[in-house]
CSV table of C-alpha atoms in Angstrom, one decimal:
chain,number,residue,atom,x,y,z
A,1,UNK,CA,0.4,0.3,0.4
A,2,UNK,CA,1.6,3.5,-1.5
A,3,UNK,CA,0.3,6.3,-1.2
A,4,UNK,CA,0.4,9.2,-3.9
A,5,UNK,CA,4.5,9.8,-3.5
A,6,UNK,CA,5.3,5.7,-3.5
A,7,UNK,CA,6.2,6.0,-0.3
A,8,UNK,CA,4.8,3.5,1.7
A,9,UNK,CA,2.9,3.5,5.5
A,10,UNK,CA,4.9,2.1,8.9
A,11,UNK,CA,5.4,3.4,12.4
A,12,UNK,CA,8.7,3.0,14.3
A,13,UNK,CA,8.7,1.8,18.2
A,14,UNK,CA,10.5,3.0,20.5
A,15,UNK,CA,10.5,1.5,23.5
A,16,UNK,CA,12.5,2.9,26.8
A,17,UNK,CA,13.3,0.6,29.6
A,18,UNK,CA,12.5,2.3,34.0
A,19,UNK,CA,16.1,3.4,32.8
A,20,UNK,CA,15.2,5.3,29.3
A,21,UNK,CA,17.4,3.3,27.5
A,22,UNK,CA,15.9,2.0,24.5
A,23,UNK,CA,15.8,-1.1,23.4
A,24,UNK,CA,17.6,-2.3,19.9
A,25,UNK,CA,16.8,-5.0,17.9
A,26,UNK,CA,19.9,-6.6,15.7
A,27,UNK,CA,18.3,-8.0,12.1
A,28,UNK,CA,18.6,-11.4,11.7
A,29,UNK,CA,20.8,-13.5,10.3
A,30,UNK,CA,22.8,-10.0,9.2
A,31,UNK,CA,25.7,-7.5,11.5
A,32,UNK,CA,22.8,-4.3,11.4
A,33,UNK,CA,20.8,-2.9,14.4
A,34,UNK,CA,17.5,-1.6,14.0
A,35,UNK,CA,15.0,-0.5,16.5
A,36,UNK,CA,11.0,-2.2,15.8
A,37,UNK,CA,9.0,-0.6,12.7
A,38,UNK,CA,6.6,-2.0,10.1
A,39,UNK,CA,4.3,-1.2,7.6
A,40,UNK,CA,0.5,-0.1,8.3
A,41,UNK,CA,-1.8,-2.5,6.6
A,42,UNK,CA,-4.8,-1.4,4.5
A,43,UNK,CA,-7.5,-0.2,7.3
A,44,UNK,CA,-5.8,-0.6,10.4
A,45,UNK,CA,-4.6,2.4,12.4
A,46,UNK,CA,-1.1,3.5,13.1
A,47,UNK,CA,-1.7,2.1,16.6
A,48,UNK,CA,-2.9,-0.2,16.0
A,49,UNK,CA,0.0,-1.0,13.7
A,50,UNK,CA,2.2,-0.3,16.1
A,51,UNK,CA,0.5,-2.8,18.9
A,52,UNK,CA,0.6,-5.8,15.5
A,53,UNK,CA,3.6,-5.2,15.1
A,54,UNK,CA,5.0,-4.8,18.9
A,55,UNK,CA,4.6,-8.3,19.4
A,56,UNK,CA,4.8,-9.7,16.3
A,57,UNK,CA,8.4,-8.3,16.3
A,58,UNK,CA,9.4,-8.8,20.4
A,59,UNK,CA,7.0,-10.6,21.6
A,60,UNK,CA,5.4,-8.5,24.0
A,61,UNK,CA,1.0,-7.1,23.8
A,62,UNK,CA,-0.9,-3.5,25.1
A,63,UNK,CA,-0.8,-4.0,28.3
A,64,UNK,CA,3.6,-4.7,28.8
A,65,UNK,CA,4.3,-1.9,27.5
A,66,UNK,CA,2.9,2.6,28.2
A,67,UNK,CA,2.1,4.8,25.0
A,68,UNK,CA,4.7,7.9,26.5
A,69,UNK,CA,4.3,10.5,23.1
A,70,UNK,CA,4.4,10.1,19.6
A,71,UNK,CA,5.5,11.6,16.4
A,72,UNK,CA,3.0,15.2,15.6
A,73,UNK,CA,3.9,14.0,11.6
A,74,UNK,CA,4.9,11.9,8.9
A,75,UNK,CA,9.0,11.3,8.8
A,76,UNK,CA,10.0,10.1,5.6
A,77,UNK,CA,13.4,8.6,4.9
A,78,UNK,CA,14.0,7.3,0.6
A,79,UNK,CA,15.3,4.4,-0.2
A,80,UNK,CA,18.1,3.9,-2.3
A,81,UNK,CA,17.6,1.4,-5.9
A,82,UNK,CA,20.3,-1.0,-4.2
A,83,UNK,CA,17.8,-2.1,-2.3
A,84,UNK,CA,14.4,-1.9,-3.8
A,85,UNK,CA,13.4,-5.2,-5.5
A,86,UNK,CA,13.3,-5.2,-8.7
A,87,UNK,CA,9.1,-5.1,-9.6
A,88,UNK,CA,9.3,-2.5,-7.0
A,89,UNK,CA,11.1,0.2,-8.8
A,90,UNK,CA,9.7,2.6,-10.0
A,91,UNK,CA,6.8,2.8,-7.9
A,92,UNK,CA,8.1,1.9,-4.8
A,93,UNK,CA,10.5,5.6,-3.1
A,94,UNK,CA,10.3,4.9,0.6
A,95,UNK,CA,8.8,4.8,4.1
A,96,UNK,CA,6.4,8.0,5.6
A,97,UNK,CA,6.8,6.6,9.7
A,98,UNK,CA,4.7,7.7,12.5
A,99,UNK,CA,6.3,7.2,15.3
A,100,UNK,CA,5.8,5.8,19.1
A,101,UNK,CA,8.2,6.3,22.4
A,102,UNK,CA,6.6,3.8,24.8
A,103,UNK,CA,7.2,2.8,28.2
A,104,UNK,CA,8.2,-0.6,29.2
A,105,UNK,CA,6.5,-1.8,31.8
A,106,UNK,CA,6.0,-5.5,32.9
A,107,UNK,CA,9.6,-7.6,33.1
A,108,UNK,CA,12.0,-8.2,30.7
A,109,UNK,CA,11.3,-11.6,30.5
A,110,UNK,CA,8.1,-11.2,28.6
A,111,UNK,CA,10.4,-10.4,25.8
A,112,UNK,CA,10.1,-12.5,22.9
A,113,UNK,CA,11.8,-11.7,19.7
A,114,UNK,CA,10.7,-15.5,18.6
A,115,UNK,CA,6.9,-15.1,19.3
A,116,UNK,CA,5.6,-16.0,15.3
A,117,UNK,CA,7.0,-18.5,12.9
A,118,UNK,CA,9.3,-14.9,11.2
A,119,UNK,CA,11.4,-13.2,13.5
A,120,UNK,CA,12.9,-10.1,12.6
A,121,UNK,CA,15.7,-10.2,15.6
A,122,UNK,CA,17.9,-12.6,16.5
A,123,UNK,CA,19.4,-10.7,19.6
A,124,UNK,CA,18.8,-7.4,21.0
A,125,UNK,CA,19.6,-5.4,23.9
A,126,UNK,CA,19.4,-2.2,26.0
A,127,UNK,CA,20.9,0.6,24.5
A,128,UNK,CA,21.4,4.1,25.9
A,129,UNK,CA,18.3,6.3,24.6
A,130,UNK,CA,20.8,8.8,22.2
A,131,UNK,CA,22.4,5.5,21.0
A,132,UNK,CA,25.0,5.9,17.9
A,133,UNK,CA,23.5,6.6,14.7
A,134,UNK,CA,26.7,4.9,12.8
A,135,UNK,CA,25.2,1.6,13.7
A,136,UNK,CA,21.7,2.8,11.8
A,137,UNK,CA,21.8,1.9,8.3
A,138,UNK,CA,22.6,5.2,5.7
A,139,UNK,CA,19.2,6.2,4.7
A,140,UNK,CA,17.6,5.7,7.6
A,141,UNK,CA,19.4,7.9,9.8
A,142,UNK,CA,17.8,11.2,9.2
A,143,UNK,CA,14.6,9.6,10.1
A,144,UNK,CA,16.1,7.8,13.3
A,145,UNK,CA,18.1,11.8,14.4
A,146,UNK,CA,14.5,13.2,13.5
A,147,UNK,CA,12.8,10.7,15.8
A,148,UNK,CA,14.3,10.2,18.5
A,149,UNK,CA,14.9,14.3,19.1
A,150,UNK,CA,10.8,15.2,18.4
A,151,UNK,CA,9.8,12.6,21.2
A,152,UNK,CA,13.2,13.3,23.7
A,153,UNK,CA,10.5,16.2,25.3
A,154,UNK,CA,7.9,13.0,26.0
A,155,UNK,CA,11.2,10.6,28.4
A,156,UNK,CA,11.1,9.4,31.9
A,157,UNK,CA,12.2,10.5,34.9
A,158,UNK,CA,14.4,7.5,35.5
A,159,UNK,CA,13.1,6.2,39.5
A,160,UNK,CA,16.5,5.6,41.7
A,161,UNK,CA,13.9,4.3,45.1
A,162,UNK,CA,15.7,1.6,45.4
A,163,UNK,CA,19.3,2.5,45.2
A,164,UNK,CA,19.5,4.1,48.8
A,165,UNK,CA,18.2,3.6,51.9
A,166,UNK,CA,14.8,3.9,53.2
A,167,UNK,CA,15.2,7.4,55.0
A,168,UNK,CA,18.5,8.0,54.8
A,169,UNK,CA,19.9,9.9,51.3
A,170,UNK,CA,23.1,7.8,51.6
A,171,UNK,CA,23.7,5.4,48.9
A,172,UNK,CA,24.4,1.5,50.1
A,173,UNK,CA,28.4,0.2,49.9
A,174,UNK,CA,27.8,-2.2,47.4
A,175,UNK,CA,25.1,0.0,45.4
A,176,UNK,CA,26.3,-0.8,42.4
A,177,UNK,CA,26.1,1.6,39.4
A,178,UNK,CA,23.0,0.4,37.0
A,179,UNK,CA,23.9,-2.8,35.0
A,180,UNK,CA,24.9,-2.0,31.4
A,181,UNK,CA,23.8,-3.1,28.5
A,182,UNK,CA,25.7,-6.1,28.2
A,183,UNK,CA,26.2,-7.4,31.1
A,184,UNK,CA,23.6,-10.5,32.4
A,185,UNK,CA,21.7,-9.9,35.3
A,186,UNK,CA,22.2,-12.5,38.0
A,187,UNK,CA,19.3,-14.7,38.1
A,188,UNK,CA,17.5,-13.6,35.2
A,189,UNK,CA,16.2,-15.6,33.0
A,190,UNK,CA,16.4,-14.5,29.2
A,191,UNK,CA,13.5,-15.4,26.5
A,192,UNK,CA,14.7,-17.9,23.5
A,193,UNK,CA,16.6,-15.6,20.8
A,194,UNK,CA,17.5,-12.4,23.4
A,195,UNK,CA,20.6,-11.7,24.5
A,196,UNK,CA,22.5,-9.0,25.7
A,197,UNK,CA,25.6,-8.9,23.7
A,198,UNK,CA,27.0,-8.4,21.1
A,199,UNK,CA,28.3,-5.5,21.2
A,200,UNK,CA,25.8,-3.1,18.3
A,201,UNK,CA,28.9,-1.0,17.6
A,202,UNK,CA,29.5,-3.5,14.2
A,203,UNK,CA,29.0,-3.0,10.3
A,204,UNK,CA,25.7,-2.3,8.7
A,205,UNK,CA,23.8,-4.9,6.6
A,206,UNK,CA,22.0,-4.8,4.4
A,207,UNK,CA,18.5,-4.4,6.1
A,208,UNK,CA,15.0,-5.4,4.7
A,209,UNK,CA,13.9,-2.3,3.3
A,210,UNK,CA,10.4,-3.1,2.0
A,211,UNK,CA,9.0,-4.6,5.5
């Protein structure tokens, strides 16, 4: 489903945890990392498409998240010809996206990259909100920057109450710094396909641009 200008309607998802870190997925069988995204089917609203893609790509249900904000207008990017299927060249131009900022209100183990028979990611991790965009395929970087910038004003303040002693303001002597995204918390059982490694600071692979 394309608009008159050749752009396919699409949704993008920025998923936050309690530390305002973002979910970062590695494209299956590639070295490309990105946020969840997917096309809007005929008859769907952007919000309906967002919830569908959220479940298909990361296994979450509506009750696992809250909507913090969304972009006001469509954000567009063009796809280079070399990434477009031959049968789509000439009329497909790229994607126009509504981006949603979500907050995870469930536990990490609800994330499941194998919720469907056609997984999009084979690894995931939490990363800082301002994730380096050099790990994103080049033609998407502008949209990522616009979405992150527009939605950053709605970032919730992280809750650090559990890092301090009751009644006192001092930090516990054994209270470590926030857990690195590259380490697995003790006792946490990750869902199938999930990992806190490898580090996404690697070469960008070829994406599936017509999702």
